[in-house]
CSV table of C-alpha atoms in Angstrom, one decimal:
chain,number,residue,atom,x,y,z
A,1,UNK,CA,-3.7,78.1,-3.1
A,2,UNK,CA,-7.3,79.0,-3.5
A,3,UNK,CA,-9.7,76.2,-4.6
A,4,UNK,CA,-12.7,76.9,-6.7
A,5,UNK,CA,-16.3,76.2,-5.5
A,6,UNK,CA,-18.0,73.4,-7.3
A,7,UNK,CA,-20.8,70.9,-7.6
A,8,UNK,CA,-20.5,67.3,-6.6
A,9,UNK,CA,-23.2,65.4,-8.5
A,10,UNK,CA,-25.5,63.0,-6.8
A,11,UNK,CA,-28.0,60.5,-8.0
A,12,UNK,CA,-31.1,58.7,-6.8
A,13,UNK,CA,-32.6,55.2,-7.1
A,14,UNK,CA,-36.3,54.4,-6.8
A,15,UNK,CA,-38.0,51.0,-6.6
A,16,UNK,CA,-41.1,49.7,-4.8
A,17,UNK,CA,-39.5,50.3,-1.4
A,18,UNK,CA,-39.0,54.1,-2.0
A,19,UNK,CA,-36.2,56.4,-3.1
A,20,UNK,CA,-32.6,56.6,-2.0
A,21,UNK,CA,-30.8,59.9,-2.7
A,22,UNK,CA,-27.0,59.8,-2.6
A,23,UNK,CA,-23.8,61.5,-3.5
A,24,UNK,CA,-21.2,58.7,-3.5
A,25,UNK,CA,-18.5,61.1,-4.7
A,26,UNK,CA,-18.9,63.3,-1.6
A,27,UNK,CA,-16.0,62.2,0.7
A,28,UNK,CA,-16.6,63.3,4.2
A,29,UNK,CA,-13.2,62.7,5.9
A,30,UNK,CA,-12.8,66.5,6.7
A,31,UNK,CA,-16.2,67.0,8.2
A,32,UNK,CA,-16.3,68.1,11.9
A,33,UNK,CA,-19.9,69.2,12.3
A,34,UNK,CA,-23.2,69.6,10.5
A,35,UNK,CA,-26.4,71.7,10.9
A,36,UNK,CA,-29.6,72.4,9.0
A,37,UNK,CA,-30.8,75.9,7.9
A,38,UNK,CA,-34.6,76.2,7.4
A,39,UNK,CA,-36.3,79.0,5.6
A,40,UNK,CA,-40.1,79.3,5.8
A,41,UNK,CA,-40.2,81.3,2.5
A,42,UNK,CA,-38.2,83.3,0.1
A,43,UNK,CA,-38.3,86.5,2.1
A,44,UNK,CA,-35.5,85.3,4.4
A,45,UNK,CA,-32.0,86.2,3.3
A,46,UNK,CA,-28.9,85.0,5.1
A,47,UNK,CA,-26.1,87.1,3.7
A,48,UNK,CA,-23.2,87.7,3.7
A,49,UNK,CA,-21.1,85.4,5.9
A,50,UNK,CA,-17.6,84.3,5.1
A,51,UNK,CA,-14.7,82.3,6.3
A,52,UNK,CA,-11.0,82.7,5.4
A,53,UNK,CA,-10.2,79.1,6.1
A,54,UNK,CA,-13.3,77.1,6.9
A,55,UNK,CA,-14.9,75.0,4.1
A,56,UNK,CA,-18.6,74.3,3.8
A,57,UNK,CA,-20.6,71.8,1.8
A,58,UNK,CA,-24.3,72.6,1.1
A,59,UNK,CA,-26.9,69.9,0.3
A,60,UNK,CA,-30.6,70.8,-0.1
A,61,UNK,CA,-32.8,68.4,1.8
A,62,UNK,CA,-36.1,70.0,0.8
A,63,UNK,CA,-37.1,72.7,-1.6
A,64,UNK,CA,-34.4,74.9,-3.2
A,65,UNK,CA,-31.9,77.6,-2.5
A,66,UNK,CA,-30.1,80.3,-4.5
A,67,UNK,CA,-26.6,80.5,-3.2
A,68,UNK,CA,-24.2,83.4,-4.1
A,69,UNK,CA,-20.5,83.4,-3.5
A,70,UNK,CA,-17.9,86.1,-3.4
A,71,UNK,CA,-14.1,85.9,-3.0
A,72,UNK,CA,-13.3,89.0,-0.8
A,73,UNK,CA,-10.1,90.8,-1.8
A,74,UNK,CA,-9.7,92.2,1.7
A,75,UNK,CA,-11.5,90.8,4.7
A,76,UNK,CA,-11.4,94.1,6.7
A,77,UNK,CA,-12.4,96.4,3.8
A,78,UNK,CA,-13.5,94.4,0.7
A,79,UNK,CA,-14.3,95.9,-2.6
A,80,UNK,CA,-18.0,96.1,-3.4
A,81,UNK,CA,-17.7,95.4,-7.1
A,82,UNK,CA,-16.3,91.8,-6.9
A,83,UNK,CA,-17.7,89.1,-9.2
A,84,UNK,CA,-20.5,87.0,-7.7
A,85,UNK,CA,-20.7,83.3,-8.5
A,86,UNK,CA,-24.3,82.0,-8.3
A,87,UNK,CA,-25.9,78.5,-7.9
A,88,UNK,CA,-29.5,77.3,-7.7
A,89,UNK,CA,-29.7,74.0,-5.9
A,90,UNK,CA,-32.8,71.9,-5.6
A,91,UNK,CA,-33.5,68.8,-3.5
A,92,UNK,CA,-34.5,66.7,-6.5
A,93,UNK,CA,-31.1,67.3,-8.1
A,94,UNK,CA,-29.1,65.6,-5.3
A,95,UNK,CA,-26.1,68.0,-5.6
A,96,UNK,CA,-23.6,69.0,-3.0
A,97,UNK,CA,-22.0,72.5,-3.4
A,98,UNK,CA,-18.5,72.6,-2.0
A,99,UNK,CA,-17.4,76.1,-0.9
A,100,UNK,CA,-13.7,76.2,-0.1
A,101,UNK,CA,-12.3,78.5,2.6
A,102,UNK,CA,-11.8,82.1,1.4
A,103,UNK,CA,-15.4,82.8,0.2
A,104,UNK,CA,-18.4,84.7,1.6
A,105,UNK,CA,-21.8,83.3,0.9
A,106,UNK,CA,-25.4,84.5,0.8
A,107,UNK,CA,-28.4,82.3,0.6
A,108,UNK,CA,-32.2,82.5,0.1
A,109,UNK,CA,-34.9,79.9,-0.3
A,110,UNK,CA,-36.4,79.5,-3.8
A,111,UNK,CA,-39.4,77.5,-2.4
A,112,UNK,CA,-41.3,77.7,0.8
A,113,UNK,CA,-40.2,75.5,3.7
A,114,UNK,CA,-36.8,74.8,2.2
A,115,UNK,CA,-34.1,73.0,4.2
A,116,UNK,CA,-30.3,73.2,3.6
A,117,UNK,CA,-28.0,70.7,5.2
A,118,UNK,CA,-24.6,72.3,5.9
A,119,UNK,CA,-21.3,70.4,6.6
A,120,UNK,CA,-18.2,72.1,8.0
A,121,UNK,CA,-14.6,71.1,8.4
A,122,UNK,CA,-14.2,73.4,11.6
A,123,UNK,CA,-15.5,72.8,15.1
A,124,UNK,CA,-17.8,75.5,16.3
A,125,UNK,CA,-15.2,77.3,18.4
A,126,UNK,CA,-12.7,77.5,15.5
A,127,UNK,CA,-15.4,78.5,13.1
A,128,UNK,CA,-16.4,81.4,15.3
A,129,UNK,CA,-12.9,82.7,15.2
A,130,UNK,CA,-13.0,82.6,11.4
A,131,UNK,CA,-16.4,84.3,10.9
A,132,UNK,CA,-16.8,87.5,8.9
A,133,UNK,CA,-20.2,89.2,8.2
A,134,UNK,CA,-21.2,91.8,5.7
A,135,UNK,CA,-24.4,93.7,4.9
A,136,UNK,CA,-26.9,91.6,2.9
A,137,UNK,CA,-26.8,94.0,-0.1
A,138,UNK,CA,-23.0,94.5,-0.1
A,139,UNK,CA,-22.3,92.4,-3.2
A,140,UNK,CA,-25.7,91.4,-4.5
A,141,UNK,CA,-29.1,93.1,-4.8
A,142,UNK,CA,-31.6,90.5,-3.7
A,143,UNK,CA,-34.7,90.7,-5.9
């Protein structure tokens, strides 16, 4: 059964000691690894990469990202006219985007020096065996 992508809302608390950003409803039992993607500006496009089984969770640490998702109908020869689901995530909104297995994603920074924290439920070896790449303009024409 295919799960739908979705946002896990976070919050923040500020007092004289500073600010704490958190997403208490983001349960991390399935996480096996994490990494950070940094884009110096909005000219860098990382697209399209997908996983039939691996799940990802995206959290913007700094700046903002546009994230586009597609559910390929065939991993070897997908249709080009599939619907694209789009999200704009910004650090100040404290949101975690959950991407279930079965989706391809494309990302681009909306602000200079943006940083995206990515969590995965696969170790690196297993993830490499479940990795599919497509041309950056296959499903979405980046402006």
